[in-house]
């Protein structure tokens, strides 16, 4: 079993590690194939490799490089996080042995502990929010319905990739989140309306209340332009 694990780690794709610096260091170890390169590796990364639990790097030979690579990978995958993971498990089990329940029912808990989100579609996005309408038959309601027609066309344009805005961009602008939380939002996102006064005000959002504000009485073309501008010019704000 140990031999199989060692062989597997020798072919581990270091690009799977999230830290770019670690990726670069592992690449240098993996590509080390001559005595000159080994001397350079020890000079540049010897202390770092030693801190990863491989003090033998300073006396290593070329034939030992695959083992050094394996040990450094094992350090980052297993040993570096082992105590933290154990503390997490112990903490979970203080709540009625919750972690044992997770292990026994791991499929049910999979969406909570792993990223299982998929690219959003038009139906899934429309199922996220509600609309705060004015009373039926009022002048405001008629203008809100005009706005919502433009909104629907904008969503269809996103679905058909007829715009460079994505559902993810729209979700970030509206809620500050890149994806729908696994347990859902704390409240239902809502579309509110406002009156345009003076120079056109672009749509805006409150990520705290999960409210998106759209102007009443805006036609399809203008709605597309206003929403695109609002989303593009707010890039990076309020992201969680």
PDB file of C-alpha atoms in Angstrom, residues 8-238:
ATOM      1  CA  UNK A   8       1.046   7.799  -7.111  1.00  0.00           C
ATOM      2  CA  UNK A   9       2.521  10.871  -5.418  1.00  0.00           C
ATOM      3  CA  UNK A  10       5.537  10.829  -7.723  1.00  0.00           C
ATOM      4  CA  UNK A  11       3.094  11.550 -10.549  1.00  0.00           C
ATOM      5  CA  UNK A  12       1.058  14.054  -8.529  1.00  0.00           C
ATOM      6  CA  UNK A  13       0.071  17.140 -10.547  1.00  0.00           C
ATOM      7  CA  UNK A  14       1.468  20.006  -8.463  1.00  0.00           C
ATOM      8  CA  UNK A  15      -0.844  22.413 -10.327  1.00  0.00           C
ATOM      9  CA  UNK A  16      -3.657  21.047  -8.131  1.00  0.00           C
ATOM     10  CA  UNK A  17      -2.162  22.843  -5.125  1.00  0.00           C
ATOM     11  CA  UNK A  18      -3.674  26.321  -4.621  1.00  0.00           C
ATOM     12  CA  UNK A  19      -0.428  28.108  -3.685  1.00  0.00           C
ATOM     13  CA  UNK A  20       1.437  29.409  -6.738  1.00  0.00           C
ATOM     14  CA  UNK A  21       4.765  29.620  -4.899  1.00  0.00           C
ATOM     15  CA  UNK A  22       4.506  25.982  -3.817  1.00  0.00           C
ATOM     16  CA  UNK A  23       3.648  25.004  -7.380  1.00  0.00           C
ATOM     17  CA  UNK A  24       6.777  26.768  -8.621  1.00  0.00           C
ATOM     18  CA  UNK A  25       8.986  25.118  -5.995  1.00  0.00           C
ATOM     19  CA  UNK A  26       7.631  21.647  -6.751  1.00  0.00           C
ATOM     20  CA  UNK A  27       8.198  22.252 -10.448  1.00  0.00           C
ATOM     21  CA  UNK A  28      11.874  23.009  -9.757  1.00  0.00           C
ATOM     22  CA  UNK A  29      12.218  19.833  -7.683  1.00  0.00           C
ATOM     23  CA  UNK A  30      10.520  17.679 -10.315  1.00  0.00           C
ATOM     24  CA  UNK A  31      12.659  19.092 -13.128  1.00  0.00           C
ATOM     25  CA  UNK A  32      15.933  18.636 -11.242  1.00  0.00           C
ATOM     26  CA  UNK A  33      17.883  16.033 -13.230  1.00  0.00           C
ATOM     27  CA  UNK A  34      21.593  16.942 -13.057  1.00  0.00           C
ATOM     28  CA  UNK A  35      24.160  17.423 -10.296  1.00  0.00           C
ATOM     29  CA  UNK A  36      24.454  21.108 -11.227  1.00  0.00           C
ATOM     30  CA  UNK A  37      20.692  21.558 -10.928  1.00  0.00           C
ATOM     31  CA  UNK A  38      20.729  19.722  -7.590  1.00  0.00           C
ATOM     32  CA  UNK A  39      23.363  22.113  -6.198  1.00  0.00           C
ATOM     33  CA  UNK A  40      21.275  25.052  -7.379  1.00  0.00           C
ATOM     34  CA  UNK A  41      18.150  23.511  -5.865  1.00  0.00           C
ATOM     35  CA  UNK A  42      19.827  23.050  -2.477  1.00  0.00           C
ATOM     36  CA  UNK A  43      21.123  26.607  -2.553  1.00  0.00           C
ATOM     37  CA  UNK A  44      17.791  28.151  -3.520  1.00  0.00           C
ATOM     38  CA  UNK A  45      15.241  25.886  -1.850  1.00  0.00           C
ATOM     39  CA  UNK A  46      17.194  23.732   0.583  1.00  0.00           C
ATOM     40  CA  UNK A  47      15.905  25.443   3.718  1.00  0.00           C
ATOM     41  CA  UNK A  48      12.327  25.424   2.420  1.00  0.00           C
ATOM     42  CA  UNK A  49      12.485  21.731   1.522  1.00  0.00           C
ATOM     43  CA  UNK A  50      14.010  20.966   4.919  1.00  0.00           C
ATOM     44  CA  UNK A  51      11.166  22.838   6.630  1.00  0.00           C
ATOM     45  CA  UNK A  52       8.787  20.564   4.720  1.00  0.00           C
ATOM     46  CA  UNK A  53      10.181  17.632   6.690  1.00  0.00           C
ATOM     47  CA  UNK A  54      12.984  16.648   4.286  1.00  0.00           C
ATOM     48  CA  UNK A  55      16.265  17.640   6.011  1.00  0.00           C
ATOM     49  CA  UNK A  56      18.079  15.041   3.898  1.00  0.00           C
ATOM     50  CA  UNK A  57      17.884  17.336   0.869  1.00  0.00           C
ATOM     51  CA  UNK A  58      21.405  18.611   1.575  1.00  0.00           C
ATOM     52  CA  UNK A  59      22.899  15.117   1.213  1.00  0.00           C
ATOM     53  CA  UNK A  60      20.486  13.863  -1.447  1.00  0.00           C
ATOM     54  CA  UNK A  61      21.568  12.433  -4.782  1.00  0.00           C
ATOM     55  CA  UNK A  62      19.855  12.754  -8.152  1.00  0.00           C
ATOM     56  CA  UNK A  63      18.263   9.343  -7.674  1.00  0.00           C
ATOM     57  CA  UNK A  64      16.612  10.668  -4.486  1.00  0.00           C
ATOM     58  CA  UNK A  65      14.765  13.546  -6.209  1.00  0.00           C
ATOM     59  CA  UNK A  66      11.531  11.564  -6.871  1.00  0.00           C
ATOM     60  CA  UNK A  67      11.421  10.683  -3.157  1.00  0.00           C
ATOM     61  CA  UNK A  68      12.071  14.316  -2.178  1.00  0.00           C
ATOM     62  CA  UNK A  69       9.220  15.419  -4.463  1.00  0.00           C
ATOM     63  CA  UNK A  70       6.905  12.812  -2.929  1.00  0.00           C
ATOM     64  CA  UNK A  71       7.762  13.845   0.635  1.00  0.00           C
ATOM     65  CA  UNK A  72       7.170  17.531  -0.034  1.00  0.00           C
ATOM     66  CA  UNK A  73       3.821  16.771  -1.685  1.00  0.00           C
ATOM     67  CA  UNK A  74       2.869  14.550   1.251  1.00  0.00           C
ATOM     68  CA  UNK A  75       3.774  17.382   3.626  1.00  0.00           C
ATOM     69  CA  UNK A  76       1.420  19.825   1.884  1.00  0.00           C
ATOM     70  CA  UNK A  77      -1.404  17.351   1.377  1.00  0.00           C
ATOM     71  CA  UNK A  78      -1.319  15.464   4.682  1.00  0.00           C
ATOM     72  CA  UNK A  79       1.096  16.491   7.426  1.00  0.00           C
ATOM     73  CA  UNK A  80       0.730  20.287   7.178  1.00  0.00           C
ATOM     74  CA  UNK A  81      -3.038  20.123   7.718  1.00  0.00           C
ATOM     75  CA  UNK A  82      -3.364  16.948   9.816  1.00  0.00           C
ATOM     76  CA  UNK A  83      -3.547  18.677  13.209  1.00  0.00           C
ATOM     77  CA  UNK A  84      -6.020  21.276  11.936  1.00  0.00           C
ATOM     78  CA  UNK A  85      -8.263  18.608  10.424  1.00  0.00           C
ATOM     79  CA  UNK A  86      -8.141  16.577  13.630  1.00  0.00           C
ATOM     80  CA  UNK A  87      -9.084  19.644  15.677  1.00  0.00           C
ATOM     81  CA  UNK A  88     -11.967  20.322  13.268  1.00  0.00           C
ATOM     82  CA  UNK A  89     -13.237  16.735  13.609  1.00  0.00           C
ATOM     83  CA  UNK A  90     -13.022  16.842  17.404  1.00  0.00           C
ATOM     84  CA  UNK A  91     -14.894  20.152  17.442  1.00  0.00           C
ATOM     85  CA  UNK A  92     -17.645  18.765  15.195  1.00  0.00           C
ATOM     86  CA  UNK A  93     -18.016  15.688  17.395  1.00  0.00           C
ATOM     87  CA  UNK A  94     -18.574  17.801  20.493  1.00  0.00           C
ATOM     88  CA  UNK A  95     -21.987  18.600  18.938  1.00  0.00           C
ATOM     89  CA  UNK A  96     -23.613  15.210  19.341  1.00  0.00           C
ATOM     90  CA  UNK A  97     -20.943  13.359  17.338  1.00  0.00           C
ATOM     91  CA  UNK A  98     -21.886  15.392  14.271  1.00  0.00           C
ATOM     92  CA  UNK A  99     -18.790  14.390  12.279  1.00  0.00           C
ATOM     93  CA  UNK A 100     -19.641  10.705  12.717  1.00  0.00           C
ATOM     94  CA  UNK A 101     -23.049  11.512  11.232  1.00  0.00           C
ATOM     95  CA  UNK A 102     -21.325  13.261   8.311  1.00  0.00           C
ATOM     96  CA  UNK A 103     -19.168  10.189   7.669  1.00  0.00           C
ATOM     97  CA  UNK A 104     -22.150   7.837   7.744  1.00  0.00           C
ATOM     98  CA  UNK A 105     -24.250  10.095   5.490  1.00  0.00           C
ATOM     99  CA  UNK A 106     -21.523  11.701   3.404  1.00  0.00           C
ATOM    100  CA  UNK A 107     -23.595  11.926   0.209  1.00  0.00           C
ATOM    101  CA  UNK A 108     -26.238  14.055   1.930  1.00  0.00           C
ATOM    102  CA  UNK A 109     -23.526  16.367   3.327  1.00  0.00           C
ATOM    103  CA  UNK A 110     -21.581  16.598   0.065  1.00  0.00           C
ATOM    104  CA  UNK A 111     -23.100  19.940  -1.062  1.00  0.00           C
ATOM    105  CA  UNK A 112     -22.222  21.500   2.311  1.00  0.00           C
ATOM    106  CA  UNK A 113     -18.568  20.485   2.490  1.00  0.00           C
ATOM    107  CA  UNK A 114     -17.646  20.592  -1.207  1.00  0.00           C
ATOM    108  CA  UNK A 115     -18.286  22.898  -4.109  1.00  0.00           C
ATOM    109  CA  UNK A 116     -20.973  21.252  -6.221  1.00  0.00           C
ATOM    110  CA  UNK A 117     -22.302  24.403  -7.874  1.00  0.00           C
ATOM    111  CA  UNK A 118     -22.901  24.344 -11.606  1.00  0.00           C
ATOM    112  CA  UNK A 119     -23.161  27.115 -14.140  1.00  0.00           C
ATOM    113  CA  UNK A 120     -26.451  28.890 -13.584  1.00  0.00           C
ATOM    114  CA  UNK A 121     -29.221  28.672 -16.185  1.00  0.00           C
ATOM    115  CA  UNK A 122     -32.146  30.969 -16.905  1.00  0.00           C
ATOM    116  CA  UNK A 123     -34.711  28.824 -15.003  1.00  0.00           C
ATOM    117  CA  UNK A 124     -32.449  28.387 -11.959  1.00  0.00           C
ATOM    118  CA  UNK A 125     -31.679  32.112 -11.804  1.00  0.00           C
ATOM    119  CA  UNK A 126     -35.338  33.136 -12.127  1.00  0.00           C
ATOM    120  CA  UNK A 127     -36.182  30.801  -9.260  1.00  0.00           C
ATOM    121  CA  UNK A 128     -33.987  32.784  -6.864  1.00  0.00           C
ATOM    122  CA  UNK A 129     -35.932  36.028  -6.472  1.00  0.00           C
ATOM    123  CA  UNK A 130     -39.328  37.637  -6.028  1.00  0.00           C
ATOM    124  CA  UNK A 131     -40.684  40.925  -7.368  1.00  0.00           C
ATOM    125  CA  UNK A 132     -42.051  43.727  -5.206  1.00  0.00           C
ATOM    126  CA  UNK A 133     -44.901  44.898  -7.439  1.00  0.00           C
ATOM    127  CA  UNK A 134     -47.078  47.969  -7.025  1.00  0.00           C
ATOM    128  CA  UNK A 135     -50.856  47.294  -6.757  1.00  0.00           C
ATOM    129  CA  UNK A 136     -52.473  45.724  -9.827  1.00  0.00           C
ATOM    130  CA  UNK A 137     -54.041  48.304 -12.144  1.00  0.00           C
ATOM    131  CA  UNK A 138     -51.939  51.251 -10.965  1.00  0.00           C
ATOM    132  CA  UNK A 139     -49.885  53.397 -13.324  1.00  0.00           C
ATOM    133  CA  UNK A 140     -46.753  52.338 -11.473  1.00  0.00           C
ATOM    134  CA  UNK A 141     -47.602  48.664 -12.022  1.00  0.00           C
ATOM    135  CA  UNK A 142     -47.925  49.187 -15.779  1.00  0.00           C
ATOM    136  CA  UNK A 143     -44.506  50.818 -15.925  1.00  0.00           C
ATOM    137  CA  UNK A 144     -43.019  48.090 -13.748  1.00  0.00           C
ATOM    138  CA  UNK A 145     -44.318  45.450 -16.152  1.00  0.00           C
ATOM    139  CA  UNK A 146     -42.620  47.348 -18.983  1.00  0.00           C
ATOM    140  CA  UNK A 147     -39.391  47.278 -17.001  1.00  0.00           C
ATOM    141  CA  UNK A 148     -39.714  43.566 -16.304  1.00  0.00           C
ATOM    142  CA  UNK A 149     -40.121  42.825 -20.002  1.00  0.00           C
ATOM    143  CA  UNK A 150     -36.731  44.485 -20.552  1.00  0.00           C
ATOM    144  CA  UNK A 151     -35.372  42.503 -17.601  1.00  0.00           C
ATOM    145  CA  UNK A 152     -36.611  39.226 -19.083  1.00  0.00           C
ATOM    146  CA  UNK A 153     -34.964  40.059 -22.412  1.00  0.00           C
ATOM    147  CA  UNK A 154     -31.721  40.835 -20.595  1.00  0.00           C
ATOM    148  CA  UNK A 155     -31.783  37.431 -18.878  1.00  0.00           C
ATOM    149  CA  UNK A 156     -32.457  35.720 -22.197  1.00  0.00           C
ATOM    150  CA  UNK A 157     -29.484  37.572 -23.715  1.00  0.00           C
ATOM    151  CA  UNK A 158     -27.310  36.207 -20.909  1.00  0.00           C
ATOM    152  CA  UNK A 159     -28.606  32.675 -21.462  1.00  0.00           C
ATOM    153  CA  UNK A 160     -27.921  32.911 -25.204  1.00  0.00           C
ATOM    154  CA  UNK A 161     -24.507  34.520 -24.585  1.00  0.00           C
ATOM    155  CA  UNK A 162     -25.550  37.559 -26.586  1.00  0.00           C
ATOM    156  CA  UNK A 163     -23.898  39.788 -23.957  1.00  0.00           C
ATOM    157  CA  UNK A 164     -20.592  39.616 -22.099  1.00  0.00           C
ATOM    158  CA  UNK A 165     -22.463  39.698 -18.760  1.00  0.00           C
ATOM    159  CA  UNK A 166     -23.007  36.313 -17.079  1.00  0.00           C
ATOM    160  CA  UNK A 167     -25.483  35.119 -14.457  1.00  0.00           C
ATOM    161  CA  UNK A 168     -22.521  34.952 -12.078  1.00  0.00           C
ATOM    162  CA  UNK A 169     -21.741  38.645 -12.736  1.00  0.00           C
ATOM    163  CA  UNK A 170     -25.369  39.546 -12.089  1.00  0.00           C
ATOM    164  CA  UNK A 171     -25.463  37.476  -8.898  1.00  0.00           C
ATOM    165  CA  UNK A 172     -22.315  39.148  -7.562  1.00  0.00           C
ATOM    166  CA  UNK A 173     -23.709  42.598  -8.344  1.00  0.00           C
ATOM    167  CA  UNK A 174     -26.987  41.758  -6.616  1.00  0.00           C
ATOM    168  CA  UNK A 175     -25.861  39.700  -3.589  1.00  0.00           C
ATOM    169  CA  UNK A 176     -22.074  39.994  -3.348  1.00  0.00           C
ATOM    170  CA  UNK A 177     -21.786  36.211  -3.732  1.00  0.00           C
ATOM    171  CA  UNK A 178     -20.297  34.234  -6.599  1.00  0.00           C
ATOM    172  CA  UNK A 179     -22.717  31.344  -6.148  1.00  0.00           C
ATOM    173  CA  UNK A 180     -25.862  30.459  -4.261  1.00  0.00           C
ATOM    174  CA  UNK A 181     -24.964  29.349  -0.691  1.00  0.00           C
ATOM    175  CA  UNK A 182     -25.473  25.630  -0.096  1.00  0.00           C
ATOM    176  CA  UNK A 183     -28.088  26.446   2.570  1.00  0.00           C
ATOM    177  CA  UNK A 184     -29.639  29.210   0.499  1.00  0.00           C
ATOM    178  CA  UNK A 185     -29.684  32.966   1.079  1.00  0.00           C
ATOM    179  CA  UNK A 186     -30.668  34.301   4.529  1.00  0.00           C
ATOM    180  CA  UNK A 187     -33.616  35.976   2.820  1.00  0.00           C
ATOM    181  CA  UNK A 188     -35.185  35.840  -0.620  1.00  0.00           C
ATOM    182  CA  UNK A 189     -33.565  38.257  -3.106  1.00  0.00           C
ATOM    183  CA  UNK A 190     -36.095  40.828  -4.287  1.00  0.00           C
ATOM    184  CA  UNK A 191     -36.465  43.218  -7.223  1.00  0.00           C
ATOM    185  CA  UNK A 192     -37.595  46.714  -6.189  1.00  0.00           C
ATOM    186  CA  UNK A 193     -38.426  49.673  -8.428  1.00  0.00           C
ATOM    187  CA  UNK A 194     -37.640  53.374  -8.419  1.00  0.00           C
ATOM    188  CA  UNK A 195     -38.606  56.454 -10.449  1.00  0.00           C
ATOM    189  CA  UNK A 196     -36.134  58.064 -12.795  1.00  0.00           C
ATOM    190  CA  UNK A 197     -35.675  61.722 -11.915  1.00  0.00           C
ATOM    191  CA  UNK A 198     -33.422  64.033 -13.884  1.00  0.00           C
ATOM    192  CA  UNK A 199     -30.383  62.287 -15.419  1.00  0.00           C
ATOM    193  CA  UNK A 200     -30.923  58.538 -15.790  1.00  0.00           C
ATOM    194  CA  UNK A 201     -29.846  56.646 -12.693  1.00  0.00           C
ATOM    195  CA  UNK A 202     -28.408  53.233 -13.379  1.00  0.00           C
ATOM    196  CA  UNK A 203     -29.782  50.183 -11.515  1.00  0.00           C
ATOM    197  CA  UNK A 204     -28.254  49.580  -8.092  1.00  0.00           C
ATOM    198  CA  UNK A 205     -28.288  46.909  -5.422  1.00  0.00           C
ATOM    199  CA  UNK A 206     -28.127  46.471  -1.677  1.00  0.00           C
ATOM    200  CA  UNK A 207     -26.164  43.312  -0.920  1.00  0.00           C
ATOM    201  CA  UNK A 208     -27.208  43.568   2.736  1.00  0.00           C
ATOM    202  CA  UNK A 209     -30.941  43.356   2.011  1.00  0.00           C
ATOM    203  CA  UNK A 210     -30.446  41.348  -1.227  1.00  0.00           C
ATOM    204  CA  UNK A 211     -32.433  43.998  -3.106  1.00  0.00           C
ATOM    205  CA  UNK A 212     -31.955  44.914  -6.769  1.00  0.00           C
ATOM    206  CA  UNK A 213     -33.445  48.275  -7.771  1.00  0.00           C
ATOM    207  CA  UNK A 214     -34.642  48.771 -11.361  1.00  0.00           C
ATOM    208  CA  UNK A 215     -36.107  51.960 -12.897  1.00  0.00           C
ATOM    209  CA  UNK A 216     -39.771  51.948 -13.877  1.00  0.00           C
ATOM    210  CA  UNK A 217     -40.823  52.376 -17.489  1.00  0.00           C
ATOM    211  CA  UNK A 218     -37.567  51.302 -19.148  1.00  0.00           C
ATOM    212  CA  UNK A 219     -37.690  49.552 -22.503  1.00  0.00           C
ATOM    213  CA  UNK A 220     -35.627  46.548 -23.584  1.00  0.00           C
ATOM    214  CA  UNK A 221     -32.693  48.302 -25.263  1.00  0.00           C
ATOM    215  CA  UNK A 222     -32.248  50.882 -22.523  1.00  0.00           C
ATOM    216  CA  UNK A 223     -32.562  48.215 -19.806  1.00  0.00           C
ATOM    217  CA  UNK A 224     -29.802  46.168 -21.420  1.00  0.00           C
ATOM    218  CA  UNK A 225     -27.502  49.189 -21.590  1.00  0.00           C
ATOM    219  CA  UNK A 226     -28.245  50.342 -18.022  1.00  0.00           C
ATOM    220  CA  UNK A 227     -27.769  46.914 -16.439  1.00  0.00           C
ATOM    221  CA  UNK A 228     -24.587  46.193 -18.395  1.00  0.00           C
ATOM    222  CA  UNK A 229     -23.123  49.523 -17.342  1.00  0.00           C
ATOM    223  CA  UNK A 230     -24.152  49.065 -13.715  1.00  0.00           C
ATOM    224  CA  UNK A 231     -22.590  45.584 -13.494  1.00  0.00           C
ATOM    225  CA  UNK A 232     -19.388  46.396 -15.379  1.00  0.00           C
ATOM    226  CA  UNK A 233     -18.705  49.637 -13.518  1.00  0.00           C
ATOM    227  CA  UNK A 234     -19.158  47.998 -10.114  1.00  0.00           C
ATOM    228  CA  UNK A 235     -16.673  45.165 -10.729  1.00  0.00           C
ATOM    229  CA  UNK A 236     -15.136  43.927  -7.483  1.00  0.00           C
ATOM    230  CA  UNK A 237     -17.418  45.814  -5.078  1.00  0.00           C
ATOM    231  CA  UNK A 238     -19.181  43.876  -2.348  1.00  0.00           C
TER     232      UNK A 238
END
